């Protein structure tokens, strides 16, 4: 190849590269960013638990506890609904073509990982989507707040004050939390320590939305989620008999007092 031809090809390449880059950028701009990136439903704030025990008046203590917790619950549910919207787009493509491509394929992989729908247990995408539709969903705010109030003594328990643990979560690695004072001699569990309220709340949502013990609860949610008169904190909390050693009855005494219409709230 002679010198003039080489120079011509080099000049053509120098012109073609920026043009191709511009075309690529314009193409990406034509696709909304939210279609490229799966919304992350993690809470990013960092709320430290106030000294609720210092509030002498019980009504005021309860009001401040709910005032702290309610916006975080609403934010978490809002983020979950956005993730669910992505999941419904995935289902739409699968139903129309029995295959997944591009963004939907990547988002399904991320949802599988986040909500513990493994390829080993659910190798077929169709079945994985079914399971995810049961898991990627909201929890009634009144139910969340009722359980937090009960398990943490309205934010005054030792585990709430020292570990930001509002829901009584256990862990089993030595040093992962606080040792209960009444733990049996042969027991190994600790009450998990969190850095902030958001971490405790996230662990609660993950537990309810993924643990096998709450599969019947999730199935009931799927049945009732479009019925605003039945999908309430008091209705759903009655199904959580496996959550606490005290049973669901104690929660049903709390949930109605929050007087919340729960579906898609926030």
mmCIF file of C-alpha atoms in Angstrom:
data_model
loop_
_atom_site.group_PDB
_atom_site.id
_atom_site.type_symbol
_atom_site.label_atom_id
_atom_site.label_comp_id
_atom_site.label_asym_id
_atom_site.label_seq_id
_atom_site.Cartn_x
_atom_site.Cartn_y
_atom_site.Cartn_z
ATOM 1 C CA UNK A 1 0.000 0.000 0.000
ATOM 2 C CA UNK A 2 1.456 3.353 -1.030
ATOM 3 C CA UNK A 3 1.936 6.310 1.218
ATOM 4 C CA UNK A 4 -1.014 8.299 -0.174
ATOM 5 C CA UNK A 5 -3.431 5.403 0.333
ATOM 6 C CA UNK A 6 -2.308 4.931 3.930
ATOM 7 C CA UNK A 7 -2.755 8.609 4.678
ATOM 8 C CA UNK A 8 -6.194 8.517 3.079
ATOM 9 C CA UNK A 9 -7.295 5.549 5.195
ATOM 10 C CA UNK A 10 -5.922 7.165 8.356
ATOM 11 C CA UNK A 11 -7.820 10.353 7.629
ATOM 12 C CA UNK A 12 -11.004 8.395 6.977
ATOM 13 C CA UNK A 13 -10.628 6.552 10.293
ATOM 14 C CA UNK A 14 -10.107 9.813 12.164
ATOM 15 C CA UNK A 15 -13.322 11.151 10.678
ATOM 16 C CA UNK A 16 -15.343 7.952 11.117
ATOM 17 C CA UNK A 17 -14.482 7.436 14.794
ATOM 18 C CA UNK A 18 -16.069 10.642 16.161
ATOM 19 C CA UNK A 19 -19.081 10.163 13.882
ATOM 20 C CA UNK A 20 -19.609 6.627 15.189
ATOM 21 C CA UNK A 21 -19.192 7.843 18.759
ATOM 22 C CA UNK A 22 -21.772 10.575 18.189
ATOM 23 C CA UNK A 23 -24.235 8.070 16.747
ATOM 24 C CA UNK A 24 -23.752 5.802 19.758
ATOM 25 C CA UNK A 25 -24.298 8.660 22.227
ATOM 26 C CA UNK A 26 -27.418 9.837 20.421
ATOM 27 C CA UNK A 27 -28.734 6.298 20.414
ATOM 28 C CA UNK A 28 -28.237 5.987 24.155
ATOM 29 C CA UNK A 29 -29.906 9.347 24.724
ATOM 30 C CA UNK A 30 -32.982 8.126 22.870
ATOM 31 C CA UNK A 31 -33.495 5.448 25.542
ATOM 32 C CA UNK A 32 -34.655 6.771 28.912
ATOM 33 C CA UNK A 33 -32.035 6.206 31.593
ATOM 34 C CA UNK A 34 -34.505 4.356 33.804
ATOM 35 C CA UNK A 35 -34.810 1.704 31.087
ATOM 36 C CA UNK A 36 -31.073 1.092 31.197
ATOM 37 C CA UNK A 37 -30.581 0.920 34.940
ATOM 38 C CA UNK A 38 -32.613 -1.081 37.418
ATOM 39 C CA UNK A 39 -33.743 1.168 40.256
ATOM 40 C CA UNK A 40 -32.012 0.277 43.486
ATOM 41 C CA UNK A 41 -34.492 -0.090 46.318
ATOM 42 C CA UNK A 42 -31.923 0.440 49.067
ATOM 43 C CA UNK A 43 -32.426 3.365 51.428
ATOM 44 C CA UNK A 44 -29.503 5.782 51.311
ATOM 45 C CA UNK A 45 -30.230 7.939 54.362
ATOM 46 C CA UNK A 46 -28.603 7.363 57.751
ATOM 47 C CA UNK A 47 -31.072 7.746 60.623
ATOM 48 C CA UNK A 48 -29.762 7.242 64.140
ATOM 49 C CA UNK A 49 -32.318 6.262 66.737
ATOM 50 C CA UNK A 50 -33.313 9.142 69.036
ATOM 51 C CA UNK A 51 -33.446 8.634 72.802
ATOM 52 C CA UNK A 52 -37.098 7.673 72.945
ATOM 53 C CA UNK A 53 -36.787 6.536 76.561
ATOM 54 C CA UNK A 54 -36.109 10.147 77.542
ATOM 55 C CA UNK A 55 -39.571 11.171 76.340
ATOM 56 C CA UNK A 56 -41.683 10.844 79.467
ATOM 57 C CA UNK A 57 -45.124 11.242 77.918
ATOM 58 C CA UNK A 58 -46.146 7.971 76.280
ATOM 59 C CA UNK A 59 -48.372 9.506 73.549
ATOM 60 C CA UNK A 60 -45.582 11.863 72.516
ATOM 61 C CA UNK A 61 -43.035 9.024 72.471
ATOM 62 C CA UNK A 62 -45.260 6.927 70.248
ATOM 63 C CA UNK A 63 -45.998 9.840 67.937
ATOM 64 C CA UNK A 64 -42.310 10.636 67.486
ATOM 65 C CA UNK A 65 -41.484 6.976 66.885
ATOM 66 C CA UNK A 66 -44.044 6.794 64.089
ATOM 67 C CA UNK A 67 -42.957 10.165 62.714
ATOM 68 C CA UNK A 68 -39.413 8.829 62.410
ATOM 69 C CA UNK A 69 -40.337 5.510 60.871
ATOM 70 C CA UNK A 70 -43.228 6.270 58.534
ATOM 71 C CA UNK A 71 -41.317 8.251 55.863
ATOM 72 C CA UNK A 72 -38.686 5.515 55.647
ATOM 73 C CA UNK A 73 -41.343 2.819 55.210
ATOM 74 C CA UNK A 74 -43.049 4.864 52.500
ATOM 75 C CA UNK A 75 -39.749 5.462 50.707
ATOM 76 C CA UNK A 76 -38.884 1.771 50.814
ATOM 77 C CA UNK A 77 -42.276 0.806 49.396
ATOM 78 C CA UNK A 78 -41.992 3.413 46.653
ATOM 79 C CA UNK A 79 -38.624 2.024 45.608
ATOM 80 C CA UNK A 80 -39.976 -1.527 45.658
ATOM 81 C CA UNK A 81 -42.829 -0.525 43.374
ATOM 82 C CA UNK A 82 -40.333 0.883 40.887
ATOM 83 C CA UNK A 83 -38.440 -2.404 40.930
ATOM 84 C CA UNK A 84 -41.755 -4.177 40.425
ATOM 85 C CA UNK A 85 -42.429 -2.025 37.364
ATOM 86 C CA UNK A 86 -39.143 -3.274 35.901
ATOM 87 C CA UNK A 87 -40.203 -6.822 36.678
ATOM 88 C CA UNK A 88 -43.520 -6.342 34.880
ATOM 89 C CA UNK A 89 -41.621 -5.119 31.791
ATOM 90 C CA UNK A 90 -39.534 -8.280 32.002
ATOM 91 C CA UNK A 91 -42.687 -10.398 32.203
ATOM 92 C CA UNK A 92 -44.202 -8.544 29.251
ATOM 93 C CA UNK A 93 -41.239 -9.367 27.017
ATOM 94 C CA UNK A 94 -41.171 -12.972 28.182
ATOM 95 C CA UNK A 95 -44.905 -13.433 27.574
ATOM 96 C CA UNK A 96 -44.623 -12.017 24.057
ATOM 97 C CA UNK A 97 -41.487 -13.814 22.874
ATOM 98 C CA UNK A 98 -40.468 -16.447 25.472
ATOM 99 C CA UNK A 99 -37.051 -14.845 25.627
ATOM 100 C CA UNK A 100 -35.299 -11.900 27.258
ATOM 101 C CA UNK A 101 -32.849 -9.492 25.731
ATOM 102 C CA UNK A 102 -30.716 -6.505 26.691
ATOM 103 C CA UNK A 103 -31.851 -4.524 29.701
ATOM 104 C CA UNK A 104 -34.588 -6.948 30.710
ATOM 105 C CA UNK A 105 -32.157 -9.858 30.770
ATOM 106 C CA UNK A 106 -29.693 -7.936 32.928
ATOM 107 C CA UNK A 107 -32.408 -6.675 35.256
ATOM 108 C CA UNK A 108 -33.781 -10.176 35.770
ATOM 109 C CA UNK A 109 -30.323 -11.362 36.804
ATOM 110 C CA UNK A 110 -30.071 -8.520 39.315
ATOM 111 C CA UNK A 111 -33.540 -9.201 40.716
ATOM 112 C CA UNK A 112 -32.734 -12.898 41.035
ATOM 113 C CA UNK A 113 -29.661 -12.063 43.079
ATOM 114 C CA UNK A 114 -31.309 -9.450 45.259
ATOM 115 C CA UNK A 115 -34.414 -11.493 46.091
ATOM 116 C CA UNK A 116 -32.646 -14.860 46.416
ATOM 117 C CA UNK A 117 -34.193 -16.514 43.374
ATOM 118 C CA UNK A 118 -31.202 -18.625 42.428
ATOM 119 C CA UNK A 119 -30.548 -20.367 39.133
ATOM 120 C CA UNK A 120 -29.948 -23.583 41.076
ATOM 121 C CA UNK A 121 -33.445 -23.557 42.581
ATOM 122 C CA UNK A 122 -35.273 -21.848 39.715
ATOM 123 C CA UNK A 123 -33.304 -22.500 36.505
ATOM 124 C CA UNK A 124 -36.164 -21.518 34.184
ATOM 125 C CA UNK A 125 -36.727 -17.801 33.712
ATOM 126 C CA UNK A 126 -40.496 -18.202 33.497
ATOM 127 C CA UNK A 127 -40.635 -19.770 36.954
ATOM 128 C CA UNK A 128 -38.173 -17.224 38.334
ATOM 129 C CA UNK A 129 -40.441 -14.404 37.153
ATOM 130 C CA UNK A 130 -43.404 -16.029 38.914
ATOM 131 C CA UNK A 131 -41.488 -16.233 42.185
ATOM 132 C CA UNK A 132 -40.197 -12.675 41.866
ATOM 133 C CA UNK A 133 -43.719 -11.355 41.359
ATOM 134 C CA UNK A 134 -44.479 -12.749 44.813
ATOM 135 C CA UNK A 135 -41.364 -11.187 46.352
ATOM 136 C CA UNK A 136 -40.874 -7.791 44.715
ATOM 137 C CA UNK A 137 -43.749 -5.946 46.338
ATOM 138 C CA UNK A 138 -44.767 -3.585 49.116
ATOM 139 C CA UNK A 139 -45.496 -4.365 52.754
ATOM 140 C CA UNK A 140 -48.402 -2.515 54.400
ATOM 141 C CA UNK A 141 -46.949 0.405 56.405
ATOM 142 C CA UNK A 142 -49.212 -0.256 59.388
ATOM 143 C CA UNK A 143 -47.883 -3.796 59.624
ATOM 144 C CA UNK A 144 -44.258 -2.659 59.504
ATOM 145 C CA UNK A 145 -44.776 -0.001 62.150
ATOM 146 C CA UNK A 146 -46.806 -2.288 64.393
ATOM 147 C CA UNK A 147 -44.053 -4.891 64.387
ATOM 148 C CA UNK A 148 -41.378 -2.287 64.999
ATOM 149 C CA UNK A 149 -43.373 -0.868 67.923
ATOM 150 C CA UNK A 150 -43.893 -4.291 69.481
ATOM 151 C CA UNK A 151 -40.408 -5.679 68.976
ATOM 152 C CA UNK A 152 -38.584 -2.511 70.056
ATOM 153 C CA UNK A 153 -40.897 -1.230 72.786
ATOM 154 C CA UNK A 154 -41.484 1.903 70.716
ATOM 155 C CA UNK A 155 -37.741 2.330 70.309
ATOM 156 C CA UNK A 156 -36.855 1.971 73.998
ATOM 157 C CA UNK A 157 -35.603 -1.629 74.203
ATOM 158 C CA UNK A 158 -31.944 -2.390 74.822
ATOM 159 C CA UNK A 159 -31.595 -3.871 71.359
ATOM 160 C CA UNK A 160 -33.136 -0.805 69.734
ATOM 161 C CA UNK A 161 -31.007 1.635 71.696
ATOM 162 C CA UNK A 162 -27.695 -0.222 71.426
ATOM 163 C CA UNK A 163 -28.063 -1.970 68.059
ATOM 164 C CA UNK A 164 -30.703 -0.061 66.044
ATOM 165 C CA UNK A 165 -32.534 -3.385 65.926
ATOM 166 C CA UNK A 166 -36.245 -2.575 65.696
ATOM 167 C CA UNK A 167 -37.544 -5.980 64.609
ATOM 168 C CA UNK A 168 -35.746 -8.511 66.794
ATOM 169 C CA UNK A 169 -33.509 -9.887 64.049
ATOM 170 C CA UNK A 170 -31.112 -12.628 65.096
ATOM 171 C CA UNK A 171 -27.669 -13.493 63.720
ATOM 172 C CA UNK A 172 -25.401 -16.456 64.414
ATOM 173 C CA UNK A 173 -21.811 -15.359 63.873
ATOM 174 C CA UNK A 174 -20.031 -14.611 67.167
ATOM 175 C CA UNK A 175 -19.805 -10.867 67.646
ATOM 176 C CA UNK A 176 -22.440 -10.037 65.030
ATOM 177 C CA UNK A 177 -24.718 -8.474 67.615
ATOM 178 C CA UNK A 178 -25.748 -8.337 71.257
ATOM 179 C CA UNK A 179 -26.085 -11.430 73.438
ATOM 180 C CA UNK A 180 -29.569 -11.626 74.992
ATOM 181 C CA UNK A 181 -29.418 -11.625 78.773
ATOM 182 C CA UNK A 182 -31.842 -14.562 78.952
ATOM 183 C CA UNK A 183 -30.286 -16.644 76.179
ATOM 184 C CA UNK A 184 -30.233 -20.352 76.922
ATOM 185 C CA UNK A 185 -26.861 -21.815 77.835
ATOM 186 C CA UNK A 186 -26.641 -23.901 74.659
ATOM 187 C CA UNK A 187 -27.970 -21.180 72.337
ATOM 188 C CA UNK A 188 -25.682 -19.452 69.843
ATOM 189 C CA UNK A 189 -27.817 -16.638 68.465
ATOM 190 C CA UNK A 190 -27.255 -12.933 69.024
ATOM 191 C CA UNK A 191 -29.526 -9.977 68.335
ATOM 192 C CA UNK A 192 -28.088 -8.426 65.203
ATOM 193 C CA UNK A 193 -26.460 -5.033 65.356
ATOM 194 C CA UNK A 194 -27.247 -2.429 62.689
ATOM 195 C CA UNK A 195 -25.576 0.899 62.031
ATOM 196 C CA UNK A 196 -28.819 2.806 61.564
ATOM 197 C CA UNK A 197 -32.592 2.522 61.321
ATOM 198 C CA UNK A 198 -32.470 2.059 57.542
ATOM 199 C CA UNK A 199 -30.360 -1.100 57.822
ATOM 200 C CA UNK A 200 -32.799 -2.614 60.299
ATOM 201 C CA UNK A 201 -35.767 -1.725 58.104
ATOM 202 C CA UNK A 202 -34.092 -3.152 55.004
ATOM 203 C CA UNK A 203 -33.367 -6.419 56.813
ATOM 204 C CA UNK A 204 -37.016 -6.646 57.830
ATOM 205 C CA UNK A 205 -38.267 -6.114 54.276
ATOM 206 C CA UNK A 206 -35.782 -8.648 52.923
ATOM 207 C CA UNK A 207 -36.837 -11.171 55.545
ATOM 208 C CA UNK A 208 -40.571 -10.884 54.845
ATOM 209 C CA UNK A 209 -40.080 -10.785 51.074
ATOM 210 C CA UNK A 210 -37.667 -13.716 50.714
ATOM 211 C CA UNK A 211 -37.710 -16.115 53.691
ATOM 212 C CA UNK A 212 -39.521 -19.397 53.088
ATOM 213 C CA UNK A 213 -41.396 -19.066 56.387
ATOM 214 C CA UNK A 214 -43.399 -16.181 54.906
ATOM 215 C CA UNK A 215 -44.297 -17.786 51.589
ATOM 216 C CA UNK A 216 -47.997 -18.153 52.574
ATOM 217 C CA UNK A 217 -48.000 -14.488 53.594
ATOM 218 C CA UNK A 218 -46.615 -13.470 50.190
ATOM 219 C CA UNK A 219 -49.186 -15.609 48.420
ATOM 220 C CA UNK A 220 -51.952 -13.883 50.371
ATOM 221 C CA UNK A 221 -50.457 -10.499 49.473
ATOM 222 C CA UNK A 222 -50.619 -11.428 45.797
ATOM 223 C CA UNK A 223 -54.301 -12.267 46.203
ATOM 224 C CA UNK A 224 -55.242 -9.123 48.109
ATOM 225 C CA UNK A 225 -52.880 -6.440 46.795
ATOM 226 C CA UNK A 226 -55.531 -4.886 44.522
ATOM 227 C CA UNK A 227 -58.205 -4.881 47.221
ATOM 228 C CA UNK A 228 -57.633 -1.743 49.305
ATOM 229 C CA UNK A 229 -60.288 -2.724 51.825
ATOM 230 C CA UNK A 230 -58.577 -6.026 52.662
ATOM 231 C CA UNK A 231 -54.889 -5.355 52.032
ATOM 232 C CA UNK A 232 -54.281 -3.637 55.351
ATOM 233 C CA UNK A 233 -51.818 -3.911 58.178
ATOM 234 C CA UNK A 234 -54.257 -5.630 60.511
ATOM 235 C CA UNK A 235 -55.269 -8.204 57.868
ATOM 236 C CA UNK A 236 -51.762 -9.056 56.785
ATOM 237 C CA UNK A 237 -50.148 -9.083 60.209
ATOM 238 C CA UNK A 238 -52.581 -11.806 61.295
ATOM 239 C CA UNK A 239 -50.758 -14.139 58.888
ATOM 240 C CA UNK A 240 -47.394 -13.733 60.607
ATOM 241 C CA UNK A 241 -47.655 -16.364 63.302
ATOM 242 C CA UNK A 242 -44.132 -17.583 62.577
ATOM 243 C CA UNK A 243 -42.517 -14.193 63.045
ATOM 244 C CA UNK A 244 -42.549 -13.870 66.814
ATOM 245 C CA UNK A 245 -42.608 -16.322 69.682
ATOM 246 C CA UNK A 246 -45.424 -14.191 71.065
ATOM 247 C CA UNK A 247 -47.545 -15.027 68.047
ATOM 248 C CA UNK A 248 -49.566 -12.758 65.748
ATOM 249 C CA UNK A 249 -52.254 -11.792 68.262
ATOM 250 C CA UNK A 250 -50.101 -9.176 69.939
ATOM 251 C CA UNK A 251 -49.512 -7.484 66.572
ATOM 252 C CA UNK A 252 -53.197 -7.387 65.718
ATOM 253 C CA UNK A 253 -53.685 -5.260 68.814
ATOM 254 C CA UNK A 254 -51.280 -2.670 67.387
ATOM 255 C CA UNK A 255 -51.842 -2.544 63.637
ATOM 256 C CA UNK A 256 -55.425 -1.205 63.602
ATOM 257 C CA UNK A 257 -54.399 1.789 65.697
ATOM 258 C CA UNK A 258 -52.293 3.185 62.886
ATOM 259 C CA UNK A 259 -55.368 3.809 60.721
ATOM 260 C CA UNK A 260 -53.562 3.591 57.396
ATOM 261 C CA UNK A 261 -54.804 2.781 53.919
ATOM 262 C CA UNK A 262 -51.874 0.641 52.942
ATOM 263 C CA UNK A 263 -51.838 -0.416 49.302
ATOM 264 C CA UNK A 264 -49.380 1.513 47.140
ATOM 265 C CA UNK A 265 -49.175 4.070 49.931
ATOM 266 C CA UNK A 266 -46.383 6.444 48.984
#
